[in-house]
PDB file of C-alpha atoms in Angstrom:
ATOM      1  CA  UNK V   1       5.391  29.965  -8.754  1.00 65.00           C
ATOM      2  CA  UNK V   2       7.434  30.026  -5.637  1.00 87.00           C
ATOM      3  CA  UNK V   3       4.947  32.919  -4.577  1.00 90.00           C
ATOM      4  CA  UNK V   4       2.076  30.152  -4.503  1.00 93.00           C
ATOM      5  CA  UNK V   5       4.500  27.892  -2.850  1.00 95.00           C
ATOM      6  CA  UNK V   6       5.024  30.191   0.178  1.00 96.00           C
ATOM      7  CA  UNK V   7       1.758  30.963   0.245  1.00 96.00           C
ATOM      8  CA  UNK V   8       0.521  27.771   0.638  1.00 97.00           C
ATOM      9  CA  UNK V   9       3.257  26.812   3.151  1.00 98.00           C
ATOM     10  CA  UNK V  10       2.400  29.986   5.581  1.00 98.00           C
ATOM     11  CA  UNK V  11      -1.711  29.331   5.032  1.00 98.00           C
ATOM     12  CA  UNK V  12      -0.787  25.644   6.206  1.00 98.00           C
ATOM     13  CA  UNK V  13       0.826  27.207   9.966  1.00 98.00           C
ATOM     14  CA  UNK V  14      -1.712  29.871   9.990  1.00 98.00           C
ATOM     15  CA  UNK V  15      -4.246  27.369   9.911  1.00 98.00           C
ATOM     16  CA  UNK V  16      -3.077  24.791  12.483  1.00 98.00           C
ATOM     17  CA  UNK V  17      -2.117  27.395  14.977  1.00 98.00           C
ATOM     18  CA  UNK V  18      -5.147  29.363  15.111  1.00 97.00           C
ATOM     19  CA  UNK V  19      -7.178  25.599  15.601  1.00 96.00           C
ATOM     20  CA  UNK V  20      -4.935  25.144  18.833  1.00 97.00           C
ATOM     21  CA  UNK V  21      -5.311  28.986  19.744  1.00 97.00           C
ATOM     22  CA  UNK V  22      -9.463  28.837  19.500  1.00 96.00           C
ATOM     23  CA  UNK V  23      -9.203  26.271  21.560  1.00 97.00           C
ATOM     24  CA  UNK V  24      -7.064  27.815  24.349  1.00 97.00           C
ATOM     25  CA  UNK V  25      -8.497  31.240  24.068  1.00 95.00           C
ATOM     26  CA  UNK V  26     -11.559  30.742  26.166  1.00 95.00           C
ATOM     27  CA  UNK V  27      -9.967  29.061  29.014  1.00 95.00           C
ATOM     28  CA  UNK V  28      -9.017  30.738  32.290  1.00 94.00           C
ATOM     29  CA  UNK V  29      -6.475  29.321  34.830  1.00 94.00           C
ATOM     30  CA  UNK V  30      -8.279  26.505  36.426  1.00 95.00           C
ATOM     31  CA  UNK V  31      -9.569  25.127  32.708  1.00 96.00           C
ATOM     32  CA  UNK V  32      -6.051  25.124  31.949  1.00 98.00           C
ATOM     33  CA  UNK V  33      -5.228  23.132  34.545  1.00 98.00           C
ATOM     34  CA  UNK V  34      -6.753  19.803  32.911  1.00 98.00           C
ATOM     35  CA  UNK V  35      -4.653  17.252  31.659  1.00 98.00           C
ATOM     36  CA  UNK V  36      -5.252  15.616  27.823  1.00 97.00           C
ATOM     37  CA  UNK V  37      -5.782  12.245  29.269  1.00 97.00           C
ATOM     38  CA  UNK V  38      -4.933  10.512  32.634  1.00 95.00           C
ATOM     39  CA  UNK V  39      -1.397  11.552  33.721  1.00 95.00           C
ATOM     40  CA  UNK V  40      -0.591  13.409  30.995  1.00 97.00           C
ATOM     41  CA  UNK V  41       0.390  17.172  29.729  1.00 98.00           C
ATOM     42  CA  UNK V  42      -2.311  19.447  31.098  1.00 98.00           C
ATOM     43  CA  UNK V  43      -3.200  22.289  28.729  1.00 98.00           C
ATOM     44  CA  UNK V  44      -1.271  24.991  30.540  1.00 98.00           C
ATOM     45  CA  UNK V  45       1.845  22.864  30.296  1.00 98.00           C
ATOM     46  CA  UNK V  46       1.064  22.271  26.187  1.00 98.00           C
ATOM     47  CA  UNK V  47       0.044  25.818  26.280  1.00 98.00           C
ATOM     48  CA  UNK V  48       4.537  27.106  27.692  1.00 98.00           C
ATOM     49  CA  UNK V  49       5.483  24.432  25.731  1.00 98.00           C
ATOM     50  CA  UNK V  50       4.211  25.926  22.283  1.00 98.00           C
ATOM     51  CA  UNK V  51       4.826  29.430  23.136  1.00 98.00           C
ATOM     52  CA  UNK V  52       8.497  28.755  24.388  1.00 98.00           C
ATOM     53  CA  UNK V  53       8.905  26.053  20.883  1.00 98.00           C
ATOM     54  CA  UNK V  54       7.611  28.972  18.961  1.00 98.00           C
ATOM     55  CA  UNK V  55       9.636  31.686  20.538  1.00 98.00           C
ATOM     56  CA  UNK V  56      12.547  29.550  19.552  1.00 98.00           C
ATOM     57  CA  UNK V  57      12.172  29.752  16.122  1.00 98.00           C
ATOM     58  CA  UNK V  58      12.729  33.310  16.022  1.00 98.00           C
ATOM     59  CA  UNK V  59      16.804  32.832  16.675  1.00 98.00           C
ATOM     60  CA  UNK V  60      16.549  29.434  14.790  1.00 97.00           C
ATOM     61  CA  UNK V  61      14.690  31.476  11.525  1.00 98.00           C
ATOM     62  CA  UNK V  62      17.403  34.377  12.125  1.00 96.00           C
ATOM     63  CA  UNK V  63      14.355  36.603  12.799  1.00 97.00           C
ATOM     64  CA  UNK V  64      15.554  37.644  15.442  1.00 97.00           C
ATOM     65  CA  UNK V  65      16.058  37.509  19.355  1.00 98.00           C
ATOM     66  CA  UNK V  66      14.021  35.680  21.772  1.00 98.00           C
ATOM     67  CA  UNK V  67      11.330  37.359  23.447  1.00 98.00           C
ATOM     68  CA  UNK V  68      10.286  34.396  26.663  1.00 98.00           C
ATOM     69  CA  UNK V  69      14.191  32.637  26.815  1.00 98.00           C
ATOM     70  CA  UNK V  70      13.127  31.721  30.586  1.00 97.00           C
ATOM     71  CA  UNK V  71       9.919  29.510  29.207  1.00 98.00           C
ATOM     72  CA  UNK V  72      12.189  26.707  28.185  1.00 98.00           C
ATOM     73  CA  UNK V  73      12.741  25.446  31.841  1.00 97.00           C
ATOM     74  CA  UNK V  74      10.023  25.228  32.580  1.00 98.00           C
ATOM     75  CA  UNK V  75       8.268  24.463  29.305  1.00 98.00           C
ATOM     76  CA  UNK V  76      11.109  22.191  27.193  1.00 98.00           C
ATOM     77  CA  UNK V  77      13.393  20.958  29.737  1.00 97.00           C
ATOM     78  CA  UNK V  78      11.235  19.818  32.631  1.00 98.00           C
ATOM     79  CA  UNK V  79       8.169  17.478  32.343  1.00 98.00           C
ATOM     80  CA  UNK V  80       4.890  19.002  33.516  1.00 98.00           C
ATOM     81  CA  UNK V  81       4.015  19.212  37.528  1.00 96.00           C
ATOM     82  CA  UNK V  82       7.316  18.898  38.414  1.00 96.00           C
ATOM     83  CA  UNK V  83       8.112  23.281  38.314  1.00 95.00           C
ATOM     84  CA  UNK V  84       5.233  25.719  39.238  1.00 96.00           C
ATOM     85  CA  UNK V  85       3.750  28.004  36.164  1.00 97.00           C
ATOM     86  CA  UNK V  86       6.433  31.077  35.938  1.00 97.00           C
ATOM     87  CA  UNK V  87       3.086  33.238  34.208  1.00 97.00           C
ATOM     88  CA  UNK V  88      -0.906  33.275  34.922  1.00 96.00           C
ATOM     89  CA  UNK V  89      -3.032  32.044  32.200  1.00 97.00           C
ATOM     90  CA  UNK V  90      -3.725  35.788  30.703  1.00 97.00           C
ATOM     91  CA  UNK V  91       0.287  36.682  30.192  1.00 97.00           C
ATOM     92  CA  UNK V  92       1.309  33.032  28.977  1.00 98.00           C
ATOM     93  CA  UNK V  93      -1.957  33.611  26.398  1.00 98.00           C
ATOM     94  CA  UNK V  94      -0.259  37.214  25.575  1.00 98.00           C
ATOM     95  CA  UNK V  95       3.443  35.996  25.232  1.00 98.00           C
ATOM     96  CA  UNK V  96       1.626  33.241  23.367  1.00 98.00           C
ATOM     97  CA  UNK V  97       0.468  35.795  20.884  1.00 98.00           C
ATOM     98  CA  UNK V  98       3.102  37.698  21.409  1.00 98.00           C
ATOM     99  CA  UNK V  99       5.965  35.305  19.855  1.00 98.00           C
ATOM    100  CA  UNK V 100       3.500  34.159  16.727  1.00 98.00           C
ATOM    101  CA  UNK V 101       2.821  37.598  15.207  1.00 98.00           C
ATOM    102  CA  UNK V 102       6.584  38.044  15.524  1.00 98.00           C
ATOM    103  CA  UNK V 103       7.000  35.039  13.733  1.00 98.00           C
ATOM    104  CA  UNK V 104       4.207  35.526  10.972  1.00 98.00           C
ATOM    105  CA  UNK V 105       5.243  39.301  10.214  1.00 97.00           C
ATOM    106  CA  UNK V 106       9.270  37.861   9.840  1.00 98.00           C
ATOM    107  CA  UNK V 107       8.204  35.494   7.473  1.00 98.00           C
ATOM    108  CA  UNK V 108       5.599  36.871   4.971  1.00 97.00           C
ATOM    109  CA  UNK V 109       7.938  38.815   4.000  1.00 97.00           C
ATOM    110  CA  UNK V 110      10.854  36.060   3.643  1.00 97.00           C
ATOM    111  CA  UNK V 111      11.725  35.896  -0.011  1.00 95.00           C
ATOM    112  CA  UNK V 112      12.171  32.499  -1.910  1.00 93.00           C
ATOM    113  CA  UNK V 113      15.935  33.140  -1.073  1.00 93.00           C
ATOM    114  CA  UNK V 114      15.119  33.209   2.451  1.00 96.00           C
ATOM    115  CA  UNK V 115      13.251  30.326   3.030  1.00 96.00           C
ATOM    116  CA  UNK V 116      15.949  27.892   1.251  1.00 95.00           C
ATOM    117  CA  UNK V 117      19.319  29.624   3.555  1.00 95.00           C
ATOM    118  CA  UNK V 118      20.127  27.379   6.582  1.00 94.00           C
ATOM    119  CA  UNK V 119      18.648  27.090  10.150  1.00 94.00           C
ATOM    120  CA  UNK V 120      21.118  28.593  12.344  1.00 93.00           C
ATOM    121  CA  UNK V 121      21.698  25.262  14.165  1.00 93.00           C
ATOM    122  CA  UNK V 122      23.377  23.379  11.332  1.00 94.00           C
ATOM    123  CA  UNK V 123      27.093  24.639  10.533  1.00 95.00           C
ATOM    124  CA  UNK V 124      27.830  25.959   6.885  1.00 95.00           C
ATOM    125  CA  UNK V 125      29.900  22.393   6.251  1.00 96.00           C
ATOM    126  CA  UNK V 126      26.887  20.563   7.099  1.00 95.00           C
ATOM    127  CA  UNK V 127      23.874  22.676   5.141  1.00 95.00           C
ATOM    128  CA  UNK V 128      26.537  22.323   2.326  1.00 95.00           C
ATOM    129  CA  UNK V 129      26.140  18.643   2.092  1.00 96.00           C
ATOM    130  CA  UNK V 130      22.361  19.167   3.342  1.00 95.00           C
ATOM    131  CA  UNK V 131      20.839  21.678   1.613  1.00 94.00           C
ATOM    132  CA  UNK V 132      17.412  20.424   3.104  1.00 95.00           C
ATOM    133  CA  UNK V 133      18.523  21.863   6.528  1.00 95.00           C
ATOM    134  CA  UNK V 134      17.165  25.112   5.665  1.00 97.00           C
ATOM    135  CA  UNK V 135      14.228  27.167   6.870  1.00 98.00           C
ATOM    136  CA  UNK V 136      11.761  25.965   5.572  1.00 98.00           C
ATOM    137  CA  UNK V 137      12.498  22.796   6.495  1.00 97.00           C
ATOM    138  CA  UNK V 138      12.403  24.172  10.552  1.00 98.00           C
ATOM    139  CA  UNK V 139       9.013  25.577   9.435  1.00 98.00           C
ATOM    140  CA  UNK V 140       7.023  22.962   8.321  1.00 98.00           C
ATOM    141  CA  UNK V 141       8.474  20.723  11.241  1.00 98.00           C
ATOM    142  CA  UNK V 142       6.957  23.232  13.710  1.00 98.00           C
ATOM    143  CA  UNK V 143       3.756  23.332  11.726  1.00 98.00           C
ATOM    144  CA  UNK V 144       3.669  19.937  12.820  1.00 98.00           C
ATOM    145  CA  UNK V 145       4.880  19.866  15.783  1.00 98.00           C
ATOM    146  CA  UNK V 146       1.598  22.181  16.772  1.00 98.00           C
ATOM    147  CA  UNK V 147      -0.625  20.036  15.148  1.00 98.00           C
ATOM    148  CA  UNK V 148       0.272  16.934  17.229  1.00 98.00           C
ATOM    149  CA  UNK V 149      -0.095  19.255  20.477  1.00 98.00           C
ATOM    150  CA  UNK V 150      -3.663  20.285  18.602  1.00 98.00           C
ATOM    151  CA  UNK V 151      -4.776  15.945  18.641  1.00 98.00           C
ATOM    152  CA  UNK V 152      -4.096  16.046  22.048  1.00 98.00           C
ATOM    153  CA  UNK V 153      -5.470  19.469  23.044  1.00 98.00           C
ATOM    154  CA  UNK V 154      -9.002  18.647  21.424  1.00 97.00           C
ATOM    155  CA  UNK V 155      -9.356  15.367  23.806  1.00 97.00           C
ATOM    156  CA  UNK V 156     -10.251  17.618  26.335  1.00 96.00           C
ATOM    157  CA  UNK V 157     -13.670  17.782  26.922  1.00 86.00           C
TER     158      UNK V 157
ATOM    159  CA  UNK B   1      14.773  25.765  -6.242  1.00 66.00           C
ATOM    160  CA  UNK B   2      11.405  24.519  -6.591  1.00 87.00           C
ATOM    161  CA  UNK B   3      13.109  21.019  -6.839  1.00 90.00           C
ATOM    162  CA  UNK B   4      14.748  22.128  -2.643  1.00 93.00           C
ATOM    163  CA  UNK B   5      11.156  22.938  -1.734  1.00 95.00           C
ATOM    164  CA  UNK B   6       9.531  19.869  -2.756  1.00 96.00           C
ATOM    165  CA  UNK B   7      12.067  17.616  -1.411  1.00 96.00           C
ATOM    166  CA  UNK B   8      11.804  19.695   1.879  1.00 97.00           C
ATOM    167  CA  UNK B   9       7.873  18.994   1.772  1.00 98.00           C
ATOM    168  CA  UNK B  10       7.832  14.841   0.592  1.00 98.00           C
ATOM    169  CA  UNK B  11      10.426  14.877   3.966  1.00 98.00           C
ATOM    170  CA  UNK B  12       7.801  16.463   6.269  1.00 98.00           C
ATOM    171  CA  UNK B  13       5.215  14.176   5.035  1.00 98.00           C
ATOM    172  CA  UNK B  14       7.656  11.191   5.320  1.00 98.00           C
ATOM    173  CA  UNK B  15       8.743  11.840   8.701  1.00 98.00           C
ATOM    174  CA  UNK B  16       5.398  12.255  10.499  1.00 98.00           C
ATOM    175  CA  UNK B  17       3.783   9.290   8.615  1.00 98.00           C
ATOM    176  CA  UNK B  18       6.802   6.947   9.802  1.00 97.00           C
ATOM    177  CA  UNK B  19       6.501   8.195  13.284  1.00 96.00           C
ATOM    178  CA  UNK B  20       3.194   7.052  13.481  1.00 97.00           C
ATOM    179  CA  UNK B  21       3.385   3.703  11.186  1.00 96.00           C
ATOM    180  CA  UNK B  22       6.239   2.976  13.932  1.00 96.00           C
ATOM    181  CA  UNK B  23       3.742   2.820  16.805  1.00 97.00           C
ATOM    182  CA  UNK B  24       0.949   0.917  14.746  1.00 97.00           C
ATOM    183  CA  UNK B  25       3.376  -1.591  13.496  1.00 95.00           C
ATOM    184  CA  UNK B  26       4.277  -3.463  16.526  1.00 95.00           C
ATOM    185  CA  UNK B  27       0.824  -3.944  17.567  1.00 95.00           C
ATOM    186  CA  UNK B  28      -1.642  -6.732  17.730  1.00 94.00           C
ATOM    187  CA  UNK B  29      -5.607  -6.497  16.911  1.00 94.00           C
ATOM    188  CA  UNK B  30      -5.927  -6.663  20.677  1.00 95.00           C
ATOM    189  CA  UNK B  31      -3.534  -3.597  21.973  1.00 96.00           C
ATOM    190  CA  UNK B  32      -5.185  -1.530  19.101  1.00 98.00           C
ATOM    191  CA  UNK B  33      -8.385  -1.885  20.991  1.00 98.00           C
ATOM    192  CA  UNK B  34      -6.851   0.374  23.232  1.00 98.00           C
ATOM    193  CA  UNK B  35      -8.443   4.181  23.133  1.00 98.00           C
ATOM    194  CA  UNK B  36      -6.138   7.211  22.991  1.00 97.00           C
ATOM    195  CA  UNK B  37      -8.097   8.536  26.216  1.00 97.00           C
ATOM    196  CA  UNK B  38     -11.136   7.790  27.737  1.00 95.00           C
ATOM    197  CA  UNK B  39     -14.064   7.792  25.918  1.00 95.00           C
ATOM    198  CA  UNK B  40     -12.272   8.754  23.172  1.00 97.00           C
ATOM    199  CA  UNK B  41     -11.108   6.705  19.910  1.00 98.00           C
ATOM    200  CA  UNK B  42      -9.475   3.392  19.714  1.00 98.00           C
ATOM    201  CA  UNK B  43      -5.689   2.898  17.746  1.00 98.00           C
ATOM    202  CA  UNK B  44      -8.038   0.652  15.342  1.00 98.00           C
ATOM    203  CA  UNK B  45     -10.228   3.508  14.316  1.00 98.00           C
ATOM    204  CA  UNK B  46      -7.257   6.004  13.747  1.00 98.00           C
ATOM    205  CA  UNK B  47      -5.295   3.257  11.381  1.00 98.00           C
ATOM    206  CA  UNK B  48      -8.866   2.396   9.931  1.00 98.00           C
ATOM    207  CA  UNK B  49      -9.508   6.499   9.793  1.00 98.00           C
ATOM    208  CA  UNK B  50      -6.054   7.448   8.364  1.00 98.00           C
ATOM    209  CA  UNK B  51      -5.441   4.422   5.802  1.00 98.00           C
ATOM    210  CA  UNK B  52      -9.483   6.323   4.589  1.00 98.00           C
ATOM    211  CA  UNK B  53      -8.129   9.632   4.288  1.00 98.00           C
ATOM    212  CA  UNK B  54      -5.324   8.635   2.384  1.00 98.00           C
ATOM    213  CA  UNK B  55      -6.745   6.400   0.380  1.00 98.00           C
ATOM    214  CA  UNK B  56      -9.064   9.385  -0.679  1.00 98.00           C
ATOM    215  CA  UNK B  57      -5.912  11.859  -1.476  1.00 98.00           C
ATOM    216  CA  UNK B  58      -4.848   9.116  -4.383  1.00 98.00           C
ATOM    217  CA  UNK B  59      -8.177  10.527  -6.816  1.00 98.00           C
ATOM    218  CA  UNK B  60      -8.290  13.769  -5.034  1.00 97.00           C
ATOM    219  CA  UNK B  61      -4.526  14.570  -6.088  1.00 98.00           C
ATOM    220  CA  UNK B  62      -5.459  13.047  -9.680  1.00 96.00           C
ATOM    221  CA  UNK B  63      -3.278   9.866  -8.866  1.00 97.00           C
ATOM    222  CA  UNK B  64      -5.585   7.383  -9.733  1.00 97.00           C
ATOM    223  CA  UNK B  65      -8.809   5.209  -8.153  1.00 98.00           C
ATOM    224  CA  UNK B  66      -9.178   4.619  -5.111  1.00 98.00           C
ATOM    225  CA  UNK B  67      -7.732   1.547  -3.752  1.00 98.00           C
ATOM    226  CA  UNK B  68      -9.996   0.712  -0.550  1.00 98.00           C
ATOM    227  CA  UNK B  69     -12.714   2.749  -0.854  1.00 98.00           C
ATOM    228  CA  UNK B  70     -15.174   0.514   1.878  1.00 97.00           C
ATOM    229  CA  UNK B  71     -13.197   2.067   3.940  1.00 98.00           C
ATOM    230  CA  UNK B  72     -14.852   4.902   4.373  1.00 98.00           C
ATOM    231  CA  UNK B  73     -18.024   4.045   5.727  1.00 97.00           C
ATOM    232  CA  UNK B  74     -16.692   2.713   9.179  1.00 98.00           C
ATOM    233  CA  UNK B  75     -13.637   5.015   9.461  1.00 98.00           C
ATOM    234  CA  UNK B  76     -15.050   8.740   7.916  1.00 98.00           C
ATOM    235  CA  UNK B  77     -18.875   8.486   8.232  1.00 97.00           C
ATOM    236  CA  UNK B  78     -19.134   7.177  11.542  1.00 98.00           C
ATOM    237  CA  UNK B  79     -17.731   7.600  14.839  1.00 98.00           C
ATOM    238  CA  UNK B  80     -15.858   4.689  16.212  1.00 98.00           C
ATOM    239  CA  UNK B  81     -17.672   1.473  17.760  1.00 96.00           C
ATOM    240  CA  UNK B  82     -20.652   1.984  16.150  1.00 96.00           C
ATOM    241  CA  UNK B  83     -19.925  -0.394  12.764  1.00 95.00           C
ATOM    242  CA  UNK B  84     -17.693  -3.439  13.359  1.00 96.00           C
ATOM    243  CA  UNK B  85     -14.282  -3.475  12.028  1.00 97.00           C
ATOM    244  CA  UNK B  86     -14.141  -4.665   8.365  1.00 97.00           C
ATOM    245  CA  UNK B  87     -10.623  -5.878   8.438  1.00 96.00           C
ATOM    246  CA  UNK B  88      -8.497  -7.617  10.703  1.00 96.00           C
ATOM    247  CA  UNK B  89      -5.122  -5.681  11.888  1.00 96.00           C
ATOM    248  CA  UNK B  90      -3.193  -7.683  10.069  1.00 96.00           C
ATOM    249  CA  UNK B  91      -4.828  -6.756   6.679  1.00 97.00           C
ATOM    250  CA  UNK B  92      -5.906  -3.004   7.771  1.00 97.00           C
ATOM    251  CA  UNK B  93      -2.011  -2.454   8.373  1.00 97.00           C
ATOM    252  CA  UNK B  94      -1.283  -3.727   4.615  1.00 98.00           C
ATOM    253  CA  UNK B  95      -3.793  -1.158   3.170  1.00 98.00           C
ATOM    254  CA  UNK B  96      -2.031   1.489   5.077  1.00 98.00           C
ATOM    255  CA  UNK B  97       1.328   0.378   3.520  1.00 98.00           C
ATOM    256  CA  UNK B  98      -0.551  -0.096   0.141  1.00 98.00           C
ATOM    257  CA  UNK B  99      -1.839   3.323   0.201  1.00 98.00           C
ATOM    258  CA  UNK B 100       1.032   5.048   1.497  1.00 98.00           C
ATOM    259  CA  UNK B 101       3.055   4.009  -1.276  1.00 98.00           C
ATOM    260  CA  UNK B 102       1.293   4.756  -4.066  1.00 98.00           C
ATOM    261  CA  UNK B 103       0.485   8.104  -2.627  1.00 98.00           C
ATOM    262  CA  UNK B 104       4.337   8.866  -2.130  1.00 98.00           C
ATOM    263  CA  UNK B 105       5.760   7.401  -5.204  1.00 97.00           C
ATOM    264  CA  UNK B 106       3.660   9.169  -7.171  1.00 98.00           C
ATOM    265  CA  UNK B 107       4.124  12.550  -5.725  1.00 98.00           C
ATOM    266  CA  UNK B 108       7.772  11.905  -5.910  1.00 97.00           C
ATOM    267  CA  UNK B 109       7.343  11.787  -9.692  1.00 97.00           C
ATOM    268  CA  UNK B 110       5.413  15.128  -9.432  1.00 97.00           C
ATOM    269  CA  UNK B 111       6.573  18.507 -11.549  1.00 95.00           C
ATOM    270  CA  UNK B 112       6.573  21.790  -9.370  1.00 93.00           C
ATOM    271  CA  UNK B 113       4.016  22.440 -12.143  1.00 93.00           C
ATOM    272  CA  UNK B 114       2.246  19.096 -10.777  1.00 96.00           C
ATOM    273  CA  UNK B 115       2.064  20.076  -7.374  1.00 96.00           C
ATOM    274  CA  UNK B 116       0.801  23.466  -8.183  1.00 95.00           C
ATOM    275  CA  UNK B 117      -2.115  21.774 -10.202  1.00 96.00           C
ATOM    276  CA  UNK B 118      -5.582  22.252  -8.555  1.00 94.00           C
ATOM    277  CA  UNK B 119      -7.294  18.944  -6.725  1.00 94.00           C
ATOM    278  CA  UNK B 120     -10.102  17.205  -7.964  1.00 93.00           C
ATOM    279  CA  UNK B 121     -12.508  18.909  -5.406  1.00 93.00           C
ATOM    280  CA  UNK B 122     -12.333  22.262  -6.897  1.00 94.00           C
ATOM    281  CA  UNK B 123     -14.003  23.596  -9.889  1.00 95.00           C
ATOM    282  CA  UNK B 124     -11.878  25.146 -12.859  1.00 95.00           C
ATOM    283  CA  UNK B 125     -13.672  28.456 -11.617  1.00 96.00           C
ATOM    284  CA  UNK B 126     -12.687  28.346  -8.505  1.00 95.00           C
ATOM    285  CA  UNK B 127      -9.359  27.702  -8.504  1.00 95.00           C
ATOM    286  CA  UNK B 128      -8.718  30.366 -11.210  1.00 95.00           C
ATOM    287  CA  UNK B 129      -9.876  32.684  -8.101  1.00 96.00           C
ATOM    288  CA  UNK B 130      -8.254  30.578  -5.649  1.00 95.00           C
ATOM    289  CA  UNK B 131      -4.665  29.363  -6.909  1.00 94.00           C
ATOM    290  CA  UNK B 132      -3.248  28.334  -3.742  1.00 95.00           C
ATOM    291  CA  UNK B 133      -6.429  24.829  -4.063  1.00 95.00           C
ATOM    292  CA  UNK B 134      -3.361  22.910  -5.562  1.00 97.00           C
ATOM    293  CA  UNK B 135      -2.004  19.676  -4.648  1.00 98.00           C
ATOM    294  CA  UNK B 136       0.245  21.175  -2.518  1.00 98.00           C
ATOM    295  CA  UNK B 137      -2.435  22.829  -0.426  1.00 97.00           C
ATOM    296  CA  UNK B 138      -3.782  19.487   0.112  1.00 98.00           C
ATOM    297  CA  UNK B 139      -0.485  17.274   0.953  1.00 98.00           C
ATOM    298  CA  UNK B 140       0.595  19.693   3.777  1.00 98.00           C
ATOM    299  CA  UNK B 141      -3.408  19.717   5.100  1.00 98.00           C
ATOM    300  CA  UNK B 142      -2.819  16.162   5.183  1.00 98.00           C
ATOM    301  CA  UNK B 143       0.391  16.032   6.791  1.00 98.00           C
ATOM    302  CA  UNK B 144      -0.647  18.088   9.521  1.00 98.00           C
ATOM    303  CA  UNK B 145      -3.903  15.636   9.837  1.00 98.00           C
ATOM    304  CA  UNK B 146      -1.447  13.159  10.415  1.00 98.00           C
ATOM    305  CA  UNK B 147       0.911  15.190  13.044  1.00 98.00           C
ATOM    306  CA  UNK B 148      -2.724  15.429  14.484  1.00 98.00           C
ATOM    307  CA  UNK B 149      -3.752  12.059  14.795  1.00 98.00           C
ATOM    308  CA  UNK B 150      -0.063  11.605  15.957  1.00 98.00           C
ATOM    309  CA  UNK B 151      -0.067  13.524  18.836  1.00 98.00           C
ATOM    310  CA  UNK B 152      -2.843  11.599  19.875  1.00 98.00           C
ATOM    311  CA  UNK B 153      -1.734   7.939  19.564  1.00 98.00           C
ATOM    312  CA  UNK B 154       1.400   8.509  21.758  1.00 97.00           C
ATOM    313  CA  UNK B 155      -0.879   8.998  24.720  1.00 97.00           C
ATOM    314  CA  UNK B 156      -1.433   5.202  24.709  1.00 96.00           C
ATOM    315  CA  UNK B 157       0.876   3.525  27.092  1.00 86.00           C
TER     316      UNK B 157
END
């Protein structure tokens, strides 16, 4: 039973993040470049921003270290337009790739166990009293977290 | 365990449908005439559209009948401004309370057995090939369709 619960939980990110990723596979540098509606993100800017969100789940999981740490200036802590693209289109689309088959190989093979132990940004005092703080609970946020990026990324004709 | 998991996934769905019942709340009929981009759909069709597909999860998760099933017609079978709206905002937000509810305080009564139940829309054959058609399959599409929609509505200044 917790098999088909896992199961279901990983087919519900797989499925949400390759939508986004069909959508920015085909798009070169200058496609990138448009925004999801008048002044807002443009794609390239949603595009760091998921990559460096998703590359910080690998510490946050316990997977493991992070792979594009100099993304989140750029991508998390700055709005978009106000610091110039660290990467071209083709290596933010690789690193992009990169950071979600680490992710996806970590966790099919995360045992019930695993998914239920804490985040590693809530303390042991707190997970005690908040046993919901766990892993998969980091998950599932991120699953949606990509699928409100996805709403906006399809506006874009 | 299966009780941490559940919990963990009624939160998920909890927290994005609140984020985005907290932007339709405060407005009036006229503001949700506004479109999330150009061209694109109005607030009204996304409450009307949403309020639909949740209405629909209440016989597809074997909850019960449907409680606004006209619904359907304006918000799932056709694009937005081509049938008038049915229902004033006033009365479209109380369906999407209405529905809401019963959706969530039934699942909250649900078994891990329950959730691991197939939906309505698949055949006994079927799901003896394809296990992972549950409930659960179905609540986390439908979370994510609302981190979707989500993502989108924020655009609106």
């Amino acid at each position: 039973m917790d098999e088909l619960f896992i199961k279901v939980v990983i087919a519900s990110w797989k499925q949400v993040v390759s939508r986004v990723d069909q959508r920015f596979a085909p798009l070169n540098d200058e496609q990138l470049q448009k925004q999801v509606a008048p002044d807002r993100n443009r794609l390239f800017y949603l595009l760091g921003h998921l990559t460096a969100v998703h590359d910080r789940m690998l510490p946050l999981l316990g997977i493991g270290d992070r792979l594009y740490p100099a993304l989140d200036e750029v991508y998390i802590t700055n709005p978009d337009r106000s610091v110039a693209d660290p990467l071209p289109a083709a290596d933010l689309k690789k690193a992009w790739g990169e950071v979600n088959t680490a992710l996806i190989s970590a966790v099919e093979k995360f045992s019930a166990d695993d998914w239920l132990k804490k985040h590693t940004a809530v303390t042991d005092e707190d997970f005690a009293k908040e046993p919901t703080r766990n892993r998969l609970a980091v998950f599932l946020s991120r699953t949606n977290h990509v699928a409100f990026h996805a709403g906006q990324v399809v506006l874009v004709k």
